[in-house]
Amino acid sequence: MSITVVGSIAYDTVKTPFGERERMLGGAAVHFALAAAFFDEVRVVGPVGDDFGEPELDVMRRRGVDIVDVERIAGGKTFFWHGEYGWDLNSRETHDTQLGVFEGFAPKLSPSSRASDVLFLANIQPDLQREVRAQLPDAKFVALDSMNLWIDIARDSLVSAIENVDCVVLNDAELRQLTGKPNLISAAREVLAWKPADGGGRGPSVIIAKQGEYGAALVTQDGFFALPAYPLETVIDPTGAGDTFAGGFVGFIAANLQDGLSDALLRRAMAHATVLASFNVEEFGTERVQRLTQPEIAARMDELHAITQFSGSR
Ligand code: AMP
């Protein structure tokens, strides 16, 4: 089942203790699309400015990503983000965010983007996420990511966006901030109880709490599952890890949704998400995922499987 994603398409300037890059290809929708494209067809929705280059579009084209709905805004500037990480790669400082062409952007989806069964609302203003959600009313699986900035400045809009999706993917700290609950499980339970104010729709049934280098947990109405991050000795740049994780997760679900959203499917999707994210952080930005191959994914899936097994139940 094909996937539509809306979110930032960006130039990122990033500094980590291991080096820096200026204006490299980034953005939540881009990281997501490059990961999800290993599993299914992906259509990216979002604006770029005059400054966005053909080589950057080619990175997506080479993975078969449909960029028909990447709109070039004449006279506009591409979304720009500048961040820096210290030795603790789980926390980062944002030096600059320039929304550029995202300011005043009104998404116009092509018929094929509107026909997708799966939708990912990557991190961007929640108003925009809601506008896109409204254009795919019949989508079978809708997931959403967000960040502290939108919880700070657009919480009401974010809450109503969340009420209209099936799955919420957030960092553990963001989940606490969103709900005001210090305990992760009760924070997830609170979000699981949110339903659309107008009485239509389902409300979220899957919550994923990303925990950076410690892995990720999945909470549903009657289930819980957690995986550690894949143990890596070399981590260079965590930028986009969350979006790559979401790309692996939603991509795997889209490719296997024909039999319904079972607990087993969610768990296998978590494992693919973990593996995709682990490759992303090995180099700057999208560099590693651009070169990634299916056999490399399969080999690391086997390793993750092996290190998360134990025999018997006690
Ligand atoms: P992650 O490390 O998974 O949180 O994703 C980082 C990506 O999100 C970078 O490529 C940025 O371009 C993008 N990003 C950073 N801040 C924002 C924001 N306020 N809205 C949308 N995208 C953002």
mmCIF file of C-alpha atoms and ligand atoms in Angstrom:
data_model
loop_
_atom_site.group_PDB
_atom_site.id
_atom_site.type_symbol
_atom_site.label_atom_id
_atom_site.label_comp_id
_atom_site.label_asym_id
_atom_site.label_seq_id
_atom_site.Cartn_x
_atom_site.Cartn_y
_atom_site.Cartn_z
ATOM 1 C CA MET A 1 0.000 0.000 0.000
ATOM 2 C CA SER A 2 1.517 3.301 -0.989
ATOM 3 C CA ILE A 3 2.490 5.935 1.568
ATOM 4 C CA THR A 4 2.059 9.698 1.444
ATOM 5 C CA VAL A 5 4.287 11.798 3.714
ATOM 6 C CA VAL A 6 4.139 15.498 4.498
ATOM 7 C CA GLY A 7 6.873 17.178 6.499
ATOM 8 C CA SER A 8 9.988 19.279 6.248
ATOM 9 C CA ILE A 9 12.247 19.062 3.221
ATOM 10 C CA ALA A 10 15.305 20.867 4.443
ATOM 11 C CA TYR A 11 18.843 22.044 4.349
ATOM 12 C CA ASP A 12 20.515 21.142 7.649
ATOM 13 C CA THR A 13 23.681 22.548 9.144
ATOM 14 C CA VAL A 14 24.812 20.132 11.833
ATOM 15 C CA LYS A 15 27.749 19.976 14.219
ATOM 16 C CA THR A 16 28.568 16.934 16.357
ATOM 17 C CA PRO A 17 31.751 16.086 18.313
ATOM 18 C CA PHE A 18 32.802 14.095 15.229
ATOM 19 C CA GLY A 19 32.538 16.757 12.530
ATOM 20 C CA GLU A 20 30.160 19.146 10.835
ATOM 21 C CA ARG A 21 28.233 19.621 7.609
ATOM 22 C CA GLU A 22 26.739 22.764 6.118
ATOM 23 C CA ARG A 23 23.454 22.829 4.244
ATOM 24 C CA MET A 24 23.221 19.085 3.674
ATOM 25 C CA LEU A 25 20.021 17.454 2.500
ATOM 26 C CA GLY A 26 17.700 16.878 5.473
ATOM 27 C CA GLY A 27 14.186 17.330 6.684
ATOM 28 C CA ALA A 28 11.823 14.987 8.430
ATOM 29 C CA ALA A 29 9.956 13.998 5.239
ATOM 30 C CA VAL A 30 13.209 13.263 3.413
ATOM 31 C CA HIS A 31 14.664 11.035 6.134
ATOM 32 C CA PHE A 32 11.314 9.272 6.417
ATOM 33 C CA ALA A 33 10.941 8.747 2.653
ATOM 34 C CA LEU A 34 14.447 7.348 2.137
ATOM 35 C CA ALA A 35 13.796 4.716 4.818
ATOM 36 C CA ALA A 36 10.193 3.870 3.909
ATOM 37 C CA ALA A 37 11.127 3.479 0.222
ATOM 38 C CA PHE A 38 12.867 0.188 1.128
ATOM 39 C CA PHE A 39 9.426 -1.263 1.806
ATOM 40 C CA ASP A 40 6.829 0.473 -0.351
ATOM 41 C CA GLU A 41 5.981 3.334 -2.724
ATOM 42 C CA VAL A 42 6.394 6.741 -1.096
ATOM 43 C CA ARG A 43 5.019 10.107 -2.229
ATOM 44 C CA VAL A 44 6.470 13.230 -0.626
ATOM 45 C CA VAL A 45 4.352 16.364 -0.159
ATOM 46 C CA GLY A 46 6.043 19.648 0.723
ATOM 47 C CA PRO A 47 7.539 22.870 -0.596
ATOM 48 C CA VAL A 48 11.131 23.784 -1.457
ATOM 49 C CA GLY A 49 12.607 27.126 -2.528
ATOM 50 C CA ASP A 50 14.581 28.267 -5.564
ATOM 51 C CA ASP A 51 17.727 27.304 -3.678
ATOM 52 C CA PHE A 52 16.860 23.579 -3.571
ATOM 53 C CA GLY A 53 19.104 21.663 -5.954
ATOM 54 C CA GLU A 54 18.435 18.940 -8.525
ATOM 55 C CA PRO A 55 21.095 16.678 -6.918
ATOM 56 C CA GLU A 56 19.021 16.685 -3.707
ATOM 57 C CA LEU A 57 15.883 15.758 -5.641
ATOM 58 C CA ASP A 58 17.902 13.024 -7.371
ATOM 59 C CA VAL A 59 18.673 11.439 -3.979
ATOM 60 C CA MET A 60 14.948 10.822 -3.589
ATOM 61 C CA ARG A 61 14.389 9.890 -7.246
ATOM 62 C CA ARG A 62 17.127 7.240 -7.071
ATOM 63 C CA ARG A 63 15.160 5.493 -4.312
ATOM 64 C CA GLY A 64 12.007 5.600 -6.424
ATOM 65 C CA VAL A 65 10.374 8.236 -4.213
ATOM 66 C CA ASP A 66 7.561 10.068 -6.001
ATOM 67 C CA ILE A 67 8.310 13.812 -5.824
ATOM 68 C CA VAL A 68 5.425 15.062 -7.971
ATOM 69 C CA ASP A 69 4.029 16.897 -4.931
ATOM 70 C CA VAL A 70 7.328 18.529 -3.994
ATOM 71 C CA GLU A 71 6.355 22.067 -4.926
ATOM 72 C CA ARG A 72 9.023 24.591 -5.893
ATOM 73 C CA ILE A 73 7.973 28.031 -4.641
ATOM 74 C CA ALA A 74 9.384 30.782 -6.875
ATOM 75 C CA GLY A 75 11.295 33.367 -4.849
ATOM 76 C CA GLY A 76 11.087 31.183 -1.713
ATOM 77 C CA LYS A 77 13.765 29.708 0.548
ATOM 78 C CA THR A 78 13.968 26.053 1.534
ATOM 79 C CA PHE A 79 13.350 25.178 5.208
ATOM 80 C CA PHE A 80 16.643 25.524 7.093
ATOM 81 C CA TRP A 81 17.649 23.963 10.413
ATOM 82 C CA HIS A 82 20.905 24.404 12.326
ATOM 83 C CA GLY A 83 21.619 22.115 15.249
ATOM 84 C CA GLU A 84 24.490 21.017 17.437
ATOM 85 C CA TYR A 85 25.089 17.922 19.568
ATOM 86 C CA GLY A 86 27.478 17.509 22.502
ATOM 87 C CA TRP A 87 28.965 14.243 23.765
ATOM 88 C CA ASP A 88 25.507 13.194 24.895
ATOM 89 C CA LEU A 89 24.032 12.593 21.474
ATOM 90 C CA ASN A 90 20.574 12.198 23.001
ATOM 91 C CA SER A 91 20.294 15.951 23.545
ATOM 92 C CA ARG A 92 20.857 18.719 21.039
ATOM 93 C CA GLU A 93 20.696 22.477 20.784
ATOM 94 C CA THR A 94 18.805 24.153 17.950
ATOM 95 C CA HIS A 95 20.671 27.309 16.877
ATOM 96 C CA ASP A 96 18.304 28.317 14.073
ATOM 97 C CA THR A 97 15.042 27.242 12.407
ATOM 98 C CA GLN A 98 13.921 29.113 9.283
ATOM 99 C CA LEU A 99 10.528 27.938 8.067
ATOM 100 C CA GLY A 100 11.017 29.681 4.699
ATOM 101 C CA VAL A 101 8.580 28.272 2.130
ATOM 102 C CA PHE A 102 6.624 26.458 4.856
ATOM 103 C CA GLU A 103 5.272 29.809 6.019
ATOM 104 C CA GLY A 104 1.883 30.175 4.335
ATOM 105 C CA PHE A 105 2.227 26.863 2.465
ATOM 106 C CA ALA A 106 -1.119 25.352 1.455
ATOM 107 C CA PRO A 107 -0.645 21.707 0.451
ATOM 108 C CA LYS A 108 -2.301 20.729 -2.847
ATOM 109 C CA LEU A 109 -2.135 16.976 -3.173
ATOM 110 C CA SER A 110 -2.188 15.206 -6.526
ATOM 111 C CA PRO A 111 -4.817 12.458 -6.988
ATOM 112 C CA SER A 112 -2.173 9.763 -6.456
ATOM 113 C CA SER A 113 -1.012 11.282 -3.140
ATOM 114 C CA ARG A 114 -4.640 11.486 -2.028
ATOM 115 C CA ALA A 115 -5.203 7.846 -2.957
ATOM 116 C CA SER A 116 -2.554 6.414 -0.605
ATOM 117 C CA ASP A 117 -3.797 4.010 2.078
ATOM 118 C CA VAL A 118 -1.071 5.002 4.483
ATOM 119 C CA LEU A 119 -0.213 8.545 5.587
ATOM 120 C CA PHE A 120 2.681 9.842 7.644
ATOM 121 C CA LEU A 121 2.413 13.335 9.081
ATOM 122 C CA ALA A 122 6.091 14.039 9.703
ATOM 123 C CA ASN A 123 7.191 16.828 11.984
ATOM 124 C CA ILE A 124 5.862 20.196 10.791
ATOM 125 C CA GLN A 125 3.286 22.768 11.945
ATOM 126 C CA PRO A 126 0.261 20.787 13.183
ATOM 127 C CA ASP A 127 -2.140 22.976 11.131
ATOM 128 C CA LEU A 128 -0.418 21.701 8.012
ATOM 129 C CA GLN A 129 -0.576 18.114 9.285
ATOM 130 C CA ARG A 130 -4.335 18.521 9.783
ATOM 131 C CA GLU A 131 -4.847 20.013 6.313
ATOM 132 C CA VAL A 132 -3.133 17.021 4.722
ATOM 133 C CA ARG A 133 -4.960 14.539 6.982
ATOM 134 C CA ALA A 134 -8.279 16.023 5.821
ATOM 135 C CA GLN A 135 -7.323 15.296 2.204
ATOM 136 C CA LEU A 136 -6.957 11.547 2.897
ATOM 137 C CA PRO A 137 -10.137 10.852 4.890
ATOM 138 C CA ASP A 138 -10.174 7.134 4.015
ATOM 139 C CA ALA A 139 -6.526 6.303 4.787
ATOM 140 C CA LYS A 140 -6.249 2.932 6.572
ATOM 141 C CA PHE A 141 -3.239 3.800 8.743
ATOM 142 C CA VAL A 142 -2.186 7.321 9.700
ATOM 143 C CA ALA A 143 0.842 8.089 11.884
ATOM 144 C CA LEU A 144 2.144 11.405 13.215
ATOM 145 C CA ASP A 145 5.408 12.757 14.584
ATOM 146 C CA SER A 146 5.950 16.147 16.218
ATOM 147 C CA MET A 147 8.400 17.966 18.469
ATOM 148 C CA ASN A 148 8.721 20.198 21.543
ATOM 149 C CA LEU A 149 8.483 23.402 19.448
ATOM 150 C CA TRP A 150 4.908 22.617 18.348
ATOM 151 C CA ILE A 151 3.913 21.446 21.849
ATOM 152 C CA ASP A 152 5.152 24.852 23.072
ATOM 153 C CA ILE A 153 3.532 27.093 20.458
ATOM 154 C CA ALA A 154 0.658 25.127 18.873
ATOM 155 C CA ARG A 155 -0.484 22.544 21.433
ATOM 156 C CA ASP A 156 -4.235 22.780 20.742
ATOM 157 C CA SER A 157 -3.757 22.243 17.031
ATOM 158 C CA LEU A 158 -1.372 19.356 17.724
ATOM 159 C CA VAL A 159 -3.857 17.676 20.062
ATOM 160 C CA SER A 160 -6.599 17.802 17.439
ATOM 161 C CA ALA A 161 -4.152 16.470 14.828
ATOM 162 C CA ILE A 162 -3.352 13.570 17.177
ATOM 163 C CA GLU A 163 -7.062 12.850 17.743
ATOM 164 C CA ASN A 164 -7.325 12.068 14.051
ATOM 165 C CA VAL A 165 -4.462 9.616 13.615
ATOM 166 C CA ASP A 166 -3.931 5.928 14.445
ATOM 167 C CA CYS A 167 -0.348 6.112 15.633
ATOM 168 C CA VAL A 168 1.718 8.730 17.461
ATOM 169 C CA VAL A 169 5.522 8.626 17.338
ATOM 170 C CA LEU A 170 7.206 10.945 19.854
ATOM 171 C CA ASN A 171 10.345 11.165 21.960
ATOM 172 C CA ASP A 172 9.714 10.119 25.543
ATOM 173 C CA ALA A 173 10.387 13.685 26.765
ATOM 174 C CA GLU A 174 7.888 15.071 24.235
ATOM 175 C CA LEU A 175 5.247 12.594 25.380
ATOM 176 C CA ARG A 176 5.748 13.766 28.962
ATOM 177 C CA GLN A 177 5.644 17.425 27.904
ATOM 178 C CA LEU A 178 2.504 16.884 25.830
ATOM 179 C CA THR A 179 0.545 15.202 28.607
ATOM 180 C CA GLY A 180 2.148 16.716 31.718
ATOM 181 C CA LYS A 181 2.572 13.154 33.008
ATOM 182 C CA PRO A 182 6.057 12.125 34.205
ATOM 183 C CA ASN A 183 5.430 8.394 33.767
ATOM 184 C CA LEU A 184 5.768 7.192 30.187
ATOM 185 C CA ILE A 185 3.116 4.484 30.394
ATOM 186 C CA SER A 186 0.501 6.762 31.907
ATOM 187 C CA ALA A 187 1.415 9.480 29.392
ATOM 188 C CA ALA A 188 0.882 6.976 26.555
ATOM 189 C CA ARG A 189 -2.388 5.781 28.141
ATOM 190 C CA GLU A 190 -3.641 9.361 28.268
ATOM 191 C CA VAL A 191 -2.995 9.888 24.549
ATOM 192 C CA LEU A 192 -4.647 6.525 23.777
ATOM 193 C CA ALA A 193 -7.812 7.921 25.372
ATOM 194 C CA TRP A 194 -7.965 10.986 23.082
ATOM 195 C CA LYS A 195 -10.806 10.805 20.537
ATOM 196 C CA PRO A 196 -11.872 13.286 17.844
ATOM 197 C CA ALA A 197 -13.984 16.065 19.403
ATOM 198 C CA ASP A 198 -16.633 15.732 16.657
ATOM 199 C CA GLY A 199 -17.217 12.070 17.523
ATOM 200 C CA GLY A 200 -16.097 10.830 14.076
ATOM 201 C CA GLY A 201 -12.925 8.810 13.581
ATOM 202 C CA ARG A 202 -11.018 6.374 15.732
ATOM 203 C CA GLY A 203 -8.452 8.203 17.843
ATOM 204 C CA PRO A 204 -4.906 6.884 18.315
ATOM 205 C CA SER A 205 -4.449 3.170 19.078
ATOM 206 C CA VAL A 206 -0.630 2.897 18.913
ATOM 207 C CA ILE A 207 1.858 5.089 20.794
ATOM 208 C CA ILE A 208 5.583 4.856 20.193
ATOM 209 C CA ALA A 209 7.960 6.498 22.646
ATOM 210 C CA LYS A 210 11.407 6.935 21.108
ATOM 211 C CA GLN A 211 14.224 6.894 23.634
ATOM 212 C CA GLY A 212 17.204 7.786 21.461
ATOM 213 C CA GLU A 213 20.213 5.565 22.045
ATOM 214 C CA TYR A 214 18.160 3.490 24.531
ATOM 215 C CA GLY A 215 15.673 2.275 21.931
ATOM 216 C CA ALA A 216 11.917 2.628 21.677
ATOM 217 C CA ALA A 217 8.758 1.408 23.391
ATOM 218 C CA LEU A 218 5.358 0.679 21.901
ATOM 219 C CA VAL A 219 2.158 1.015 23.915
ATOM 220 C CA THR A 220 -1.283 -0.096 22.731
ATOM 221 C CA GLN A 221 -4.586 -0.499 24.595
ATOM 222 C CA ASP A 222 -3.681 -4.021 25.725
ATOM 223 C CA GLY A 223 -0.058 -4.437 24.738
ATOM 224 C CA PHE A 224 3.502 -3.300 25.381
ATOM 225 C CA PHE A 225 6.715 -3.972 23.490
ATOM 226 C CA ALA A 226 10.189 -2.473 23.675
ATOM 227 C CA LEU A 227 13.456 -2.855 21.817
ATOM 228 C CA PRO A 228 16.900 -1.506 22.613
ATOM 229 C CA ALA A 229 18.693 0.492 19.967
ATOM 230 C CA TYR A 230 20.995 -1.655 17.839
ATOM 231 C CA PRO A 231 24.355 -1.507 19.690
ATOM 232 C CA LEU A 232 26.756 0.558 17.582
ATOM 233 C CA GLU A 233 30.319 1.514 18.401
ATOM 234 C CA THR A 234 30.326 4.430 15.990
ATOM 235 C CA VAL A 235 27.616 7.057 16.099
ATOM 236 C CA ILE A 236 28.399 10.182 14.094
ATOM 237 C CA ASP A 237 25.166 12.182 13.729
ATOM 238 C CA PRO A 238 21.734 11.333 15.178
ATOM 239 C CA THR A 239 19.914 13.905 13.003
ATOM 240 C CA GLY A 240 16.925 12.288 11.347
ATOM 241 C CA ALA A 241 17.141 9.086 13.404
ATOM 242 C CA GLY A 242 13.560 9.549 14.572
ATOM 243 C CA ASP A 243 12.264 10.102 11.049
ATOM 244 C CA THR A 244 14.263 7.169 9.707
ATOM 245 C CA PHE A 245 12.828 5.057 12.526
ATOM 246 C CA ALA A 246 9.337 6.193 11.527
ATOM 247 C CA GLY A 247 10.126 5.422 7.860
ATOM 248 C CA GLY A 248 11.116 1.859 8.741
ATOM 249 C CA PHE A 249 8.091 1.438 10.984
ATOM 250 C CA VAL A 250 5.406 2.902 8.731
ATOM 251 C CA GLY A 251 7.040 1.497 5.582
ATOM 252 C CA PHE A 252 6.981 -2.050 6.962
ATOM 253 C CA ILE A 253 3.372 -1.657 8.091
ATOM 254 C CA ALA A 254 2.314 -0.318 4.673
ATOM 255 C CA ALA A 255 3.912 -3.294 2.955
ATOM 256 C CA ASN A 256 2.111 -5.770 5.242
ATOM 257 C CA LEU A 257 -1.176 -4.127 6.164
ATOM 258 C CA GLN A 258 -3.311 -6.370 3.945
ATOM 259 C CA ASP A 259 -3.816 -8.804 6.868
ATOM 260 C CA GLY A 260 -4.656 -6.080 9.386
ATOM 261 C CA LEU A 261 -2.709 -4.334 12.139
ATOM 262 C CA SER A 262 -1.746 -7.199 14.478
ATOM 263 C CA ASP A 263 0.535 -7.084 17.498
ATOM 264 C CA ALA A 264 2.992 -9.299 15.595
ATOM 265 C CA LEU A 265 3.099 -6.829 12.700
ATOM 266 C CA LEU A 266 3.684 -3.895 15.058
ATOM 267 C CA ARG A 267 6.585 -5.737 16.716
ATOM 268 C CA ARG A 268 8.261 -6.622 13.426
ATOM 269 C CA ALA A 269 7.776 -3.038 12.268
ATOM 270 C CA MET A 270 9.506 -1.843 15.463
ATOM 271 C CA ALA A 271 12.469 -4.081 14.627
ATOM 272 C CA HIS A 272 12.759 -2.754 11.065
ATOM 273 C CA ALA A 273 12.467 0.785 12.399
ATOM 274 C CA THR A 274 15.287 0.125 14.887
ATOM 275 C CA VAL A 275 17.534 -1.288 12.174
ATOM 276 C CA LEU A 276 16.910 1.551 9.688
ATOM 277 C CA ALA A 277 17.568 4.178 12.378
ATOM 278 C CA SER A 278 20.820 2.470 13.366
ATOM 279 C CA PHE A 279 22.197 2.922 9.853
ATOM 280 C CA ASN A 280 21.115 6.562 9.737
ATOM 281 C CA VAL A 281 23.252 7.587 12.725
ATOM 282 C CA GLU A 282 26.457 6.005 11.398
ATOM 283 C CA GLU A 283 27.165 8.997 9.152
ATOM 284 C CA PHE A 284 25.977 12.589 8.671
ATOM 285 C CA GLY A 285 22.442 13.328 7.498
ATOM 286 C CA THR A 286 21.231 10.951 4.796
ATOM 287 C CA GLU A 287 24.747 9.854 3.720
ATOM 288 C CA ARG A 288 24.609 6.289 5.056
ATOM 289 C CA VAL A 289 20.991 5.568 4.134
ATOM 290 C CA GLN A 290 21.656 6.743 0.567
ATOM 291 C CA ARG A 291 24.131 3.850 0.174
ATOM 292 C CA LEU A 292 22.156 1.325 2.217
ATOM 293 C CA THR A 293 21.202 -2.013 0.616
ATOM 294 C CA GLN A 294 18.501 -4.623 1.317
ATOM 295 C CA PRO A 295 21.059 -7.331 2.258
ATOM 296 C CA GLU A 296 22.585 -4.981 4.853
ATOM 297 C CA ILE A 297 19.128 -4.451 6.365
ATOM 298 C CA ALA A 298 18.444 -8.203 6.393
ATOM 299 C CA ALA A 299 21.785 -9.002 8.053
ATOM 300 C CA ARG A 300 21.252 -6.418 10.806
ATOM 301 C CA MET A 301 17.664 -7.661 11.341
ATOM 302 C CA ASP A 302 19.137 -11.112 12.062
ATOM 303 C CA GLU A 303 21.625 -9.617 14.504
ATOM 304 C CA LEU A 304 18.966 -7.564 16.284
ATOM 305 C CA HIS A 305 16.805 -10.671 16.515
ATOM 306 C CA ALA A 306 19.678 -12.651 18.031
ATOM 307 C CA ILE A 307 20.576 -10.059 20.668
ATOM 308 C CA THR A 308 16.990 -9.564 21.835
ATOM 309 C CA GLN A 309 16.190 -13.272 22.415
ATOM 310 C CA PHE A 310 16.330 -15.242 25.607
ATOM 311 C CA SER A 311 15.248 -18.815 26.121
ATOM 312 C CA GLY A 312 12.259 -19.741 28.250
ATOM 313 C CA SER A 313 10.157 -17.300 30.186
ATOM 314 C CA ARG A 314 12.205 -17.217 33.374
HETATM 315 P P1 AMP B 1 15.062 14.149 14.115
HETATM 316 O O1 AMP B 1 16.542 14.126 14.412
HETATM 317 O O2 AMP B 1 14.492 12.815 13.787
HETATM 318 O O3 AMP B 1 14.290 14.892 15.139
HETATM 319 O O4 AMP B 1 14.871 14.994 12.761
HETATM 320 C C1 AMP B 1 15.699 16.052 12.402
HETATM 321 C C2 AMP B 1 15.182 16.626 11.095
HETATM 322 O O5 AMP B 1 14.024 17.394 11.378
HETATM 323 C C3 AMP B 1 16.205 17.544 10.455
HETATM 324 O O6 AMP B 1 16.526 17.042 9.180
HETATM 325 C C4 AMP B 1 15.503 18.908 10.374
HETATM 326 O O7 AMP B 1 15.565 19.473 9.100
HETATM 327 C C5 AMP B 1 14.071 18.630 10.737
HETATM 328 N N1 AMP B 1 13.557 19.643 11.661
HETATM 329 C C6 AMP B 1 14.199 20.251 12.680
HETATM 330 N N2 AMP B 1 13.392 21.153 13.280
HETATM 331 C C7 AMP B 1 12.197 21.097 12.616
HETATM 332 C C8 AMP B 1 10.947 21.796 12.748
HETATM 333 N N3 AMP B 1 10.744 22.751 13.660
HETATM 334 N N4 AMP B 1 9.941 21.459 11.900
HETATM 335 C C9 AMP B 1 10.138 20.515 10.976
HETATM 336 N N5 AMP B 1 11.278 19.857 10.785
HETATM 337 C C10 AMP B 1 12.307 20.121 11.590
#
